[in-house]
XYZ file of C-alpha atoms in Angstrom:
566
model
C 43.518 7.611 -27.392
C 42.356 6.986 -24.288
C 45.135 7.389 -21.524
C 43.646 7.334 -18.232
C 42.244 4.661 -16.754
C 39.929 6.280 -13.932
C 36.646 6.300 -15.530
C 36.778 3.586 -18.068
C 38.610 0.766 -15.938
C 35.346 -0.562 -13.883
C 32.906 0.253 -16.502
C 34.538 -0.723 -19.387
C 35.147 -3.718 -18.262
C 31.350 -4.261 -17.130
C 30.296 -3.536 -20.593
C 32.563 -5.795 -22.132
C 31.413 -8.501 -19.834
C 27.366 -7.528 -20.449
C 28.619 -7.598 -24.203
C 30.125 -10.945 -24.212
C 27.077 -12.665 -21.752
C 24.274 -10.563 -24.742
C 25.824 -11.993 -27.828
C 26.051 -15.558 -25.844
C 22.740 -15.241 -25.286
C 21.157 -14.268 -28.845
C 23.763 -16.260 -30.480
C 21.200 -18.450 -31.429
C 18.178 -16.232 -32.479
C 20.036 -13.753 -34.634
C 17.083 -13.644 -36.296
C 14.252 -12.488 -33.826
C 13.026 -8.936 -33.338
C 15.034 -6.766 -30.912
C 12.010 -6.264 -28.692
C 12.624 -10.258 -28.300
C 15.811 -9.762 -26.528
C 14.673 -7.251 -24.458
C 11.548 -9.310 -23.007
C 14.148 -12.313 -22.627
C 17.088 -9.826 -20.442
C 14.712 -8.711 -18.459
C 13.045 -12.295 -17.648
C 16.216 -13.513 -16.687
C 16.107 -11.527 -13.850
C 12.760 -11.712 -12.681
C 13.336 -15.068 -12.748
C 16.608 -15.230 -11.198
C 14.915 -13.029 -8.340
C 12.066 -14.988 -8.276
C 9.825 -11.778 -8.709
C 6.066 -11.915 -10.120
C 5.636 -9.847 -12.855
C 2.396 -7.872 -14.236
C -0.146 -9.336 -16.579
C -0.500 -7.753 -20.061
C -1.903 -4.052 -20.411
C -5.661 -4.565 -21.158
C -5.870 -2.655 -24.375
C -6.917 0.134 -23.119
C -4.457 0.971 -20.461
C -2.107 0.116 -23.937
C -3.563 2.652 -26.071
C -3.710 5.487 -23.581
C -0.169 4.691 -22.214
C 1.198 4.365 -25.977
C -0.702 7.571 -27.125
C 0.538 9.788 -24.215
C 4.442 8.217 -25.072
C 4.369 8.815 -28.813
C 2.097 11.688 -29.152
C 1.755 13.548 -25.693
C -2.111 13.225 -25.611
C -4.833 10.915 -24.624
C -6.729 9.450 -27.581
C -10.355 10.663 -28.382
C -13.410 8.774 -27.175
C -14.328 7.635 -30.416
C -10.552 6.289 -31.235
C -10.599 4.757 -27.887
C -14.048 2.455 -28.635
C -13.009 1.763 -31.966
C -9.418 -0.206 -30.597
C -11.021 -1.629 -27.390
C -13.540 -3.353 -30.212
C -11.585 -4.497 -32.814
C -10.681 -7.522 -32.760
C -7.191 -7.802 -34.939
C -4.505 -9.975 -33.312
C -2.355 -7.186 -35.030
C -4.253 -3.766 -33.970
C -1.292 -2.697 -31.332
C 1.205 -3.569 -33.775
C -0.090 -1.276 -36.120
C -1.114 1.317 -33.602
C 2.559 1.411 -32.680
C 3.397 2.350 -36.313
C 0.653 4.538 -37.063
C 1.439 6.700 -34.089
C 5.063 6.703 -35.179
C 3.899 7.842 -38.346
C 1.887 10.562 -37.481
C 2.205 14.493 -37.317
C 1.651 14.495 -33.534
C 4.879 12.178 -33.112
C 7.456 14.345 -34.364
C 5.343 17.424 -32.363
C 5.828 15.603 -29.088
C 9.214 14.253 -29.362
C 10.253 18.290 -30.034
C 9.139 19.103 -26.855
C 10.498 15.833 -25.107
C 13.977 17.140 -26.892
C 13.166 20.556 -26.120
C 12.859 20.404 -22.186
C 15.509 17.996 -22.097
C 18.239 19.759 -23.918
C 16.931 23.212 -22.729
C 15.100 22.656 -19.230
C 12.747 25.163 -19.961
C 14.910 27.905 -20.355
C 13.756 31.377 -21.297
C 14.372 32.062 -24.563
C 17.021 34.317 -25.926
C 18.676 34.450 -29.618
C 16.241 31.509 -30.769
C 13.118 31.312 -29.987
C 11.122 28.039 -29.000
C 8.456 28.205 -32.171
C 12.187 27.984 -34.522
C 13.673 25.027 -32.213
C 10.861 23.045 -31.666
C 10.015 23.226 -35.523
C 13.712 22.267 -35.949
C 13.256 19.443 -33.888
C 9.992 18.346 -34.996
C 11.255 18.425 -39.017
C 13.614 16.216 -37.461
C 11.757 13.706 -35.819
C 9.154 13.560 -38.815
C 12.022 12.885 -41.250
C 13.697 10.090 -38.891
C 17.241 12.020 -38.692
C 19.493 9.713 -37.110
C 19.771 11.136 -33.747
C 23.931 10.977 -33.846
C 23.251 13.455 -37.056
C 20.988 15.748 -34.821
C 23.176 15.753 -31.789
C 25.964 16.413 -34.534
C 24.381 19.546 -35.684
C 23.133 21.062 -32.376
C 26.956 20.757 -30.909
C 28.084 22.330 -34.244
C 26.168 25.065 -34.860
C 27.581 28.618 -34.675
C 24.049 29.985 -35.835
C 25.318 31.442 -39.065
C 23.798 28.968 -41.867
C 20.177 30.068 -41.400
C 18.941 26.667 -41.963
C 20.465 25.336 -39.020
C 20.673 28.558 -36.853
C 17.786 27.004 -34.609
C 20.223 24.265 -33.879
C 22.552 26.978 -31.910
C 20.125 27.591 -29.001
C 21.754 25.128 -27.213
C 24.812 27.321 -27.247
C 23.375 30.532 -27.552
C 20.196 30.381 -24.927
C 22.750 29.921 -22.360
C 24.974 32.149 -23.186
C 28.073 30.494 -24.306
C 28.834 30.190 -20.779
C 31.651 27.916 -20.533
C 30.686 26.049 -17.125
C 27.022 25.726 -17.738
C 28.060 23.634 -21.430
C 30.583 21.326 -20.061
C 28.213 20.362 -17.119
C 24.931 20.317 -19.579
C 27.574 18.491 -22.410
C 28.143 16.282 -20.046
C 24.912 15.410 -18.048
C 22.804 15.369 -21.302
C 25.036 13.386 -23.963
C 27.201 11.522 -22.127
C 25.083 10.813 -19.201
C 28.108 12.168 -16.804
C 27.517 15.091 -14.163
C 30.852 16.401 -14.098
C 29.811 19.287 -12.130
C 31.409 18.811 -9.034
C 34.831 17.746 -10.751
C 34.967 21.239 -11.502
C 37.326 22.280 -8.749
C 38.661 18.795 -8.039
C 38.018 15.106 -8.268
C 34.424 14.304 -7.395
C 34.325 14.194 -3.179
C 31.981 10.820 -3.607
C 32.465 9.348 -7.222
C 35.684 7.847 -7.830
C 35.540 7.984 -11.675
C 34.610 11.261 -12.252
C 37.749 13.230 -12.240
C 38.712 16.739 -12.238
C 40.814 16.002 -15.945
C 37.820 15.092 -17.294
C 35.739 18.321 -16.336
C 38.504 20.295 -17.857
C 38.887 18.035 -20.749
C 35.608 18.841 -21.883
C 35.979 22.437 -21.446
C 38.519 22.531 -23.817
C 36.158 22.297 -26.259
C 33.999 25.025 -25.668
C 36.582 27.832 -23.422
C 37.184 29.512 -26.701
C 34.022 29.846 -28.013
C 31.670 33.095 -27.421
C 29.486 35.505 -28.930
C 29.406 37.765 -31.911
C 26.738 40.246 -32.834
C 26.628 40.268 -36.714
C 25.317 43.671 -38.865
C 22.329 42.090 -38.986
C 22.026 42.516 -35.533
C 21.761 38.510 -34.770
C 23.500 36.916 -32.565
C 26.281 34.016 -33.280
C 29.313 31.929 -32.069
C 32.506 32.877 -32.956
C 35.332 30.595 -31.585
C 39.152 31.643 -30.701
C 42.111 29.214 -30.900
C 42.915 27.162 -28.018
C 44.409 23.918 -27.786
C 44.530 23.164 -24.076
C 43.560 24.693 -20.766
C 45.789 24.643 -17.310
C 43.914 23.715 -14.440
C 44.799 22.876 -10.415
C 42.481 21.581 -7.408
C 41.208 23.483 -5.038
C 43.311 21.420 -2.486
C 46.821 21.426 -4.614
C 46.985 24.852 -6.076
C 50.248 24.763 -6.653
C 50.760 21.411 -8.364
C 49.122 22.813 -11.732
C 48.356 20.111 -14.699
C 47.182 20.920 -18.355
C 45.048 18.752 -21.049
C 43.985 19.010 -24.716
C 40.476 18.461 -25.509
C 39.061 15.271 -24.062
C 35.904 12.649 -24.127
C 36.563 11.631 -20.551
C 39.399 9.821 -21.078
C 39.680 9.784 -24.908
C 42.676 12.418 -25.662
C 41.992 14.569 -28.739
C 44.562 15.214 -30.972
C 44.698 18.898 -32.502
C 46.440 20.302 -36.072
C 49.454 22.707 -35.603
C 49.140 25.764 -37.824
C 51.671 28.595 -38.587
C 51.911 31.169 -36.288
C 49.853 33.807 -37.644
C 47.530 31.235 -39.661
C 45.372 29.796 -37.310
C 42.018 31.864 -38.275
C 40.333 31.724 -41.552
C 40.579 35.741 -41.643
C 42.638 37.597 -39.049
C 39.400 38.066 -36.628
C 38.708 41.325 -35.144
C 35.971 43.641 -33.846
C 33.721 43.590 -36.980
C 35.698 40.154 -38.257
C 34.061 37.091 -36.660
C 36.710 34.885 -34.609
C 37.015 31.430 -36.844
C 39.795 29.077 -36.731
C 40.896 26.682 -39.625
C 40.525 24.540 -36.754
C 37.128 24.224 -34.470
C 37.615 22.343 -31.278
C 33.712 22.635 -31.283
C 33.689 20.887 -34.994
C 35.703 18.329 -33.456
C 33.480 17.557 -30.509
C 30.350 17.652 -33.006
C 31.979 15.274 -35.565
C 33.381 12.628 -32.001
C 30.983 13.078 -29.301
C 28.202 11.342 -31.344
C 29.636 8.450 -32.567
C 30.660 4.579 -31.821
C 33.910 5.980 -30.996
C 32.676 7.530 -27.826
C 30.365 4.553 -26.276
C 29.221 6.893 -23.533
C 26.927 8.547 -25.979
C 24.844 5.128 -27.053
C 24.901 3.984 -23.796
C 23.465 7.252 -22.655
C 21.056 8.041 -25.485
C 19.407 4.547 -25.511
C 18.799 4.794 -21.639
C 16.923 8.045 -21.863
C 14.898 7.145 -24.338
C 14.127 3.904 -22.156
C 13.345 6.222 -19.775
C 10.884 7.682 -21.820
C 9.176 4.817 -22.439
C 9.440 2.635 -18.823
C 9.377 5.285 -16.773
C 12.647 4.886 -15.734
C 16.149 4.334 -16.446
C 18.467 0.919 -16.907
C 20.479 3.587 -14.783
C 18.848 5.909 -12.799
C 19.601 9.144 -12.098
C 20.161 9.021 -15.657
C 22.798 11.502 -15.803
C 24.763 8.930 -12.980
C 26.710 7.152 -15.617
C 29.637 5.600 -12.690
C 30.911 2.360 -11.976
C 29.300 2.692 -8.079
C 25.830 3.409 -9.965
C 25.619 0.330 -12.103
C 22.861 -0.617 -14.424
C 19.902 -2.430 -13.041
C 20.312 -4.966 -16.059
C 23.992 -4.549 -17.708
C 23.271 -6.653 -20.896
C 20.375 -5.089 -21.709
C 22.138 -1.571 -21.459
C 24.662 -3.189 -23.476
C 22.395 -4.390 -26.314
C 20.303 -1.413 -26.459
C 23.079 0.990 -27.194
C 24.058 -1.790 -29.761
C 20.717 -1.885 -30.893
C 20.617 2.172 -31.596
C 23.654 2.467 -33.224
C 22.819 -0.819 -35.402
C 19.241 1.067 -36.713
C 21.173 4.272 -37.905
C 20.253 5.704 -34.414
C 16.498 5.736 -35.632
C 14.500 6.809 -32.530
C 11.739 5.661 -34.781
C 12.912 2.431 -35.418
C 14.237 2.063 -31.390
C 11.230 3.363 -29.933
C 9.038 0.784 -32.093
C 11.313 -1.995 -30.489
C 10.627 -1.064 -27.319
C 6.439 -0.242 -27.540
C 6.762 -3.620 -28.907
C 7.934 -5.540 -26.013
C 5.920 -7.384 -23.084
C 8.137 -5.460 -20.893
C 6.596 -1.902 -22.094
C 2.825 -3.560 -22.506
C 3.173 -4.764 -18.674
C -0.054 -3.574 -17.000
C 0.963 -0.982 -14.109
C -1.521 -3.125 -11.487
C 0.717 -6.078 -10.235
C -1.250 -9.535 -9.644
C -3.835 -9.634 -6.384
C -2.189 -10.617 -3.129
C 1.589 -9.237 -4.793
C 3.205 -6.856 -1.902
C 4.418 -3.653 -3.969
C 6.909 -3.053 -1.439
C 8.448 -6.582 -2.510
C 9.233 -5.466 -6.354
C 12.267 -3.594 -6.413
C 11.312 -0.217 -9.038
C 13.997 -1.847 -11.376
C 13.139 -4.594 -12.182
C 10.947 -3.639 -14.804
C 8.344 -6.429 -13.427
C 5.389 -3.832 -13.415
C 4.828 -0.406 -15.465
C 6.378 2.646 -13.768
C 3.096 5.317 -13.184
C 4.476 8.820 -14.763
C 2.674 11.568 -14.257
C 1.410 14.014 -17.043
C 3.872 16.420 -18.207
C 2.855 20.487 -18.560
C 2.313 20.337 -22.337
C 0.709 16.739 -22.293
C -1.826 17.688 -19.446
C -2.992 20.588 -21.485
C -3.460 18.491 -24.336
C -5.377 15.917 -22.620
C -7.368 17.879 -20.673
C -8.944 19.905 -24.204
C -9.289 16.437 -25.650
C -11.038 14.890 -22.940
C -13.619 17.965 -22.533
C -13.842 17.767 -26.575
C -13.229 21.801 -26.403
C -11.041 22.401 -29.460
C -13.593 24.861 -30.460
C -14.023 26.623 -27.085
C -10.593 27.124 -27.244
C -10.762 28.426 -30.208
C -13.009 31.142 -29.172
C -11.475 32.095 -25.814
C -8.429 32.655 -28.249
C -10.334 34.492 -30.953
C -12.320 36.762 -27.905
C -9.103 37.284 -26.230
C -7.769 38.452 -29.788
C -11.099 40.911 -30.321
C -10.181 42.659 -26.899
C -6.565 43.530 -27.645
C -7.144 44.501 -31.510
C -6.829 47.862 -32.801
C -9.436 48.736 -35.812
C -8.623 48.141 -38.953
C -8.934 50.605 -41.798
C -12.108 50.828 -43.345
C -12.677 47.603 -45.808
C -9.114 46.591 -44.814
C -8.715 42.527 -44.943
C -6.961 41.161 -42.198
C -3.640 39.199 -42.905
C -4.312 35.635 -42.656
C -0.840 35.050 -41.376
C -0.633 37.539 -39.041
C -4.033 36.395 -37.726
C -2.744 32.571 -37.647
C 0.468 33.983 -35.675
C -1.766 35.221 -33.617
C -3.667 32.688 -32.490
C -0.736 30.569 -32.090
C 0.524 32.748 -29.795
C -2.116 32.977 -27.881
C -2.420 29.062 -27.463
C 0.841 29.294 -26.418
C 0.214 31.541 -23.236
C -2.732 29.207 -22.275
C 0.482 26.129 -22.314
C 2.632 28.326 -20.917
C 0.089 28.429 -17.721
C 0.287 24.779 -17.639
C 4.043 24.516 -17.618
C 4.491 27.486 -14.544
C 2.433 24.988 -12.507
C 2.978 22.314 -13.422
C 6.380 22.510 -14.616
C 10.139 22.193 -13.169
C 12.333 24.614 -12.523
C 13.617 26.558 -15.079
C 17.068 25.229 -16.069
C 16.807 22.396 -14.040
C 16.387 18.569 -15.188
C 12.474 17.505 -14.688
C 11.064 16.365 -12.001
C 9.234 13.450 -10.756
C 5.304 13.424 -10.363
C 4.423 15.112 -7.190
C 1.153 16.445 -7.288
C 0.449 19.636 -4.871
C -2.503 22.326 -3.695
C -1.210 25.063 -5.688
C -1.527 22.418 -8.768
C -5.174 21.346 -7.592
C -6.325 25.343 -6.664
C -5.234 26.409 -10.523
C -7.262 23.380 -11.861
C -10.168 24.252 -9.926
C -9.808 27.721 -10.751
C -8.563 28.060 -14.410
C -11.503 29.937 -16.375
C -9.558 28.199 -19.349
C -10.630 24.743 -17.753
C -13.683 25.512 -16.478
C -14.793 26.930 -20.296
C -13.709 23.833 -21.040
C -15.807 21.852 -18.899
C -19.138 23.941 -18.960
C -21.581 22.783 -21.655
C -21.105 24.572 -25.140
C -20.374 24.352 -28.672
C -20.450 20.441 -28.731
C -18.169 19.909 -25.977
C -18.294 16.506 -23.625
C -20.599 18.114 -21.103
C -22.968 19.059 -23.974
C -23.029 15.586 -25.449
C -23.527 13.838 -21.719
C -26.454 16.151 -21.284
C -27.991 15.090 -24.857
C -27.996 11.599 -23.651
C -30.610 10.281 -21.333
C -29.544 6.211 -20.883
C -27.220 6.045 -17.691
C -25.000 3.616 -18.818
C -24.577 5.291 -22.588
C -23.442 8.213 -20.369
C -20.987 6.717 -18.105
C -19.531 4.868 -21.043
C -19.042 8.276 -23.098
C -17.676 9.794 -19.996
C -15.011 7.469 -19.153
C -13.939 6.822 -22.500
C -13.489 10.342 -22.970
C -11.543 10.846 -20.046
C -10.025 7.918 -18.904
C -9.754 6.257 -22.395
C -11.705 2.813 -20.872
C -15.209 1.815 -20.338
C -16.398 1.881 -16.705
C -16.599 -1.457 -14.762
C -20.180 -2.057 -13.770
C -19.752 -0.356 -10.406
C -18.585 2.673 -11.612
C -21.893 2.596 -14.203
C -24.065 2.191 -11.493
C -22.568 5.132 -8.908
C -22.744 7.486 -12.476
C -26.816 6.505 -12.688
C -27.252 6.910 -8.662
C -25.660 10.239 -9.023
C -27.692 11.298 -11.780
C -30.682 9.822 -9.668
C -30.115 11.607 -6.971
C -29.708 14.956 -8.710
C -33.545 15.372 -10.121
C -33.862 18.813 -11.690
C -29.999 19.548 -11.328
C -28.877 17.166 -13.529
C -27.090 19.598 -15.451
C -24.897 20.601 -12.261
C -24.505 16.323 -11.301
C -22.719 15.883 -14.944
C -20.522 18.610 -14.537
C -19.400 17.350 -11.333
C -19.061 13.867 -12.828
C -17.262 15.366 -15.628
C -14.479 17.058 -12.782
C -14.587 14.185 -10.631
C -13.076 12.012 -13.900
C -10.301 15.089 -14.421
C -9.537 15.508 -11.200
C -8.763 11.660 -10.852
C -4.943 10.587 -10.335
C -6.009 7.777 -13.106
C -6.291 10.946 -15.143
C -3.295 12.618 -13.746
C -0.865 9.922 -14.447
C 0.221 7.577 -17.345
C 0.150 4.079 -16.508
């Protein structure tokens, strides 16, 4: 039940409204594609505001933008010609759902999940290689994302197919404070954080009941070392917590377990019967009862609209560049959506599809509101377009992992990076015995690894702050010095094994060149200005031609076209 009016009053009644004025409005067209409705909410008000709005994406500002959304990496040069060329009315339709389909989806969306459930954490009992595979089998197999969310805030890390799920918990320790605020901020889109002493000092619905609500859930669970030396959750009975402000310490209050204002009830068991097995030192803690079962089984669900509502606005976010509410994590009645009916029918939308991120995702790529180019019409003032209206595409810039990946398929290095793996391997290895195969795995482990260190250089840089949400694009010296500087990049980048200085310097035509370089790089051919500066350049070089594509070649990465998706 729900049994405080605070939060829900203002909001509810908002969504109710945006409800009533969406299914007015598609009454008629129950028929037409979701990505319909979308296009049509968000015309309304461009049109009600009288606002210009963006031409279509060319198709190659589509493909990049799509690629770097679905995959987290620029497409090739020779991917990029084919889909400027062809000529099917269809081809982005069907690049939508190949990219969907593919291997590198379900690899991107686990690190999307990853740094936004985890925030870059260091690891601890799970490691990232086990989570992000958990995520990524999850992605690939379309789990409804209610089902994932389900398992992550149930795991105790004990079934070993699902112990990956428990890094939420585990990676941060079980620490009661840190979960209600991350619970909160990251599933229900509420940051309860400074309700913990009190009612929020400047939002009206976020009360101190509902901080301590949500700890209820979570206050009794902690850690237990099993004989097999891992670490799990074990979980003592509790069925309510006792809590006073900061500025009443005397008037003290109490409260069951609670979804902001929905009031969970609990089971009462026989004294002396509340645990599975009377818990003690070498007996892990587990009640017949789990308060964190509970929150698994009604945190994720239509019963608790906060989740929708917050799930499908991330993953708008995602996409657009920003959220229908924005800081996303500022779910409040004084922080309204930009566009309440289309908040309205996108959580709708999610929960109708199974909560498919698949099936949401291809909704959204499909609409004229996510093909919008990000270059608003000649003589349009960009200070006149309010950010949320959705009239132009938001610029993002390039995330750690998504830089790295760009940046090795732009140079076409995947097999200098091989090598500066396999060399960096050589130095460190110990001999073998004498005949003595090596183990393939062990090798393959290896070199994983190793990759992984040449990421992990990316995300220290380029990264946010460990435990902290991510950060908007904001590109700095120390970001431009390690780009300059990397010998990973500059292998990269100097001509060998095939690379796309090596096939520049193979080609003698001018404007074969410039078109190879900036379809490599910047995923478009050059306009005819840009072909002519690339031959004057390469004119002006004589004998050092070799040094003048190089230099064209860093000119193109160093680029904020390349820096950003738009």
């Amino acid at each position: 039940m729900r049994d405080s009016p605070a939060f829900d009053s203002s909001l509810l009644r908002l969504v109710a409204a945006s409800v009533f004025l969406f299914l007015s409005a598609t009454s008629g067209a129950a028929d037409a594609p979701f990505h319909k409705t979308i296009d049509g909410l968000i015309e309304a008000r461009l049109a009600t505001d009288k606002l210009p709005a963006a031409e279509p994406a060319s198709d190659a500002e589509f493909l990049r933008r799509l690629s770097l959304d679905l995959t987290g990496v620029i497409p090739d040069a020779v991917t990029a010609r084919a889909f400027i060329e062809d000529t099917d009315p269809k081809k982005r339709e069907k690049l939508i759902d190949r990219l969907l389909a593919s291997e590198k989806f379900s690899q991107h969306m686990a690190i999307v999940f990853d740094v936004l459930l985890m925030e870059r954490r260091p690891d601890s009992a799970v490691t990232t290689p086990e989570w992000r595979g958990y995520l990524a089998a999850s992605f690939q197999n379309d789990k409804p994302l209610n089902v994932l969310v389900a398992e992550i805030l149930g795991a105790d890390g004990v079934e070993e197919t699902l112990r990956p799920a428990a890094k939420f918990y585990l990676d941060r320790a079980v620490d009661k404070d840190t979960l209600v605020r991350d619970i909160g901020r990251l599933f229900l889109g509420i940051n309860l954080q400074c309700a913990q002493c009190h009612d929020h000092p400047d939002i009206d619905d976020y009360l101190h009941q509902h901080y301590h609500g949500l700890s209820v859930f979570v206050a009794g669970s902690k850690t237990f070392r099993q004989s097999d030396g891992k670490t799990v959750l074990q979980e003592d009975v509790l069925k309510e917590v006792e809590f006073a402000s900061v500025f009443e310490p005397d008037k003290t209050k109490k409260t069951g377990p609670r979804l902001i204002d929905a009031l969970m009830e609990i089971p009462e068991f026989p004294e002396g019967e509340e645990y599975v097995e009377k818990p003690s030192r070498t007996v892990r803690s587990v009640p017949k009862f789990s308060l964190r079962k509970l929150l698994s089984e009604r945190l994720p669900t239509a019963e608790t609209p906060e989740f929708s509502r917050n799930m499908s606005n991330r993953l708008w976010a995602m996409m657009m560049g920003r959220g229908i509410v924005h800081p996303l994590d500022m779910h409040h009645s004084a922080n309204p959506p930009s566009h309440p009916e289309l908040l309205a029918a996108l959580a709708g939308q999610l929960a109708a599809s199974n909560y498919s991120v698949k099936a949401f995702l291809r909704e959204l790529a499909l609409s004229t509101t996510y093909q919008r180019s990000s270059l608003l019409p000649v003589g349009v003032d960009p200070e006149a377009i309010p950010v949320d209206s959705f009239a132009v595409a938001t610029m993002k810039g390039l995330s750690p992992e998504q830089l790295f990946e760009s940046l090795l398929t732009a140079t076409g290095a995947a097999a200098i990076l091989e090598k500066q793996i396999d060399d960096a391997l050589l130095e460190e290895a110990t001999p073998n015995e004498e005949g003595a195969e090596p183990d393939s795995e062990k090798v393959a482990e290896a070199r994983r690894l190793k990759r992984a260190e040449r990421v992990a250089e990316f995300v220290t840089v380029f990264g946010s702050v460990p435990g902290q949400p991510a950060e908007d694009f904001s590109a700095s010296l120390p970001q431009a010095l390690f780009l300059a500087n990397s010998e990973t990049v500059s292998g990269w980048v100097s001509a060998k094994l095939g690379n796309l200085t090596e096939r520049l310097l193979a080609m003698q035509d001018s404007k074969q060149l410039a078109d190879e370089l900036f379809l490599s790089v910047l995923s478009r051919f050059p306009i005819e200005e840009e072909r002519l500066l690339v031959a004057e350049h390469l004119d002006a070089a004589g004998e050092d031609r070799g040094k003048a594509v190089v230099a064209l070649v860093w000119s193109q990465l160093a680029s904020a076209e390349f820096r950003l998706n738009h």
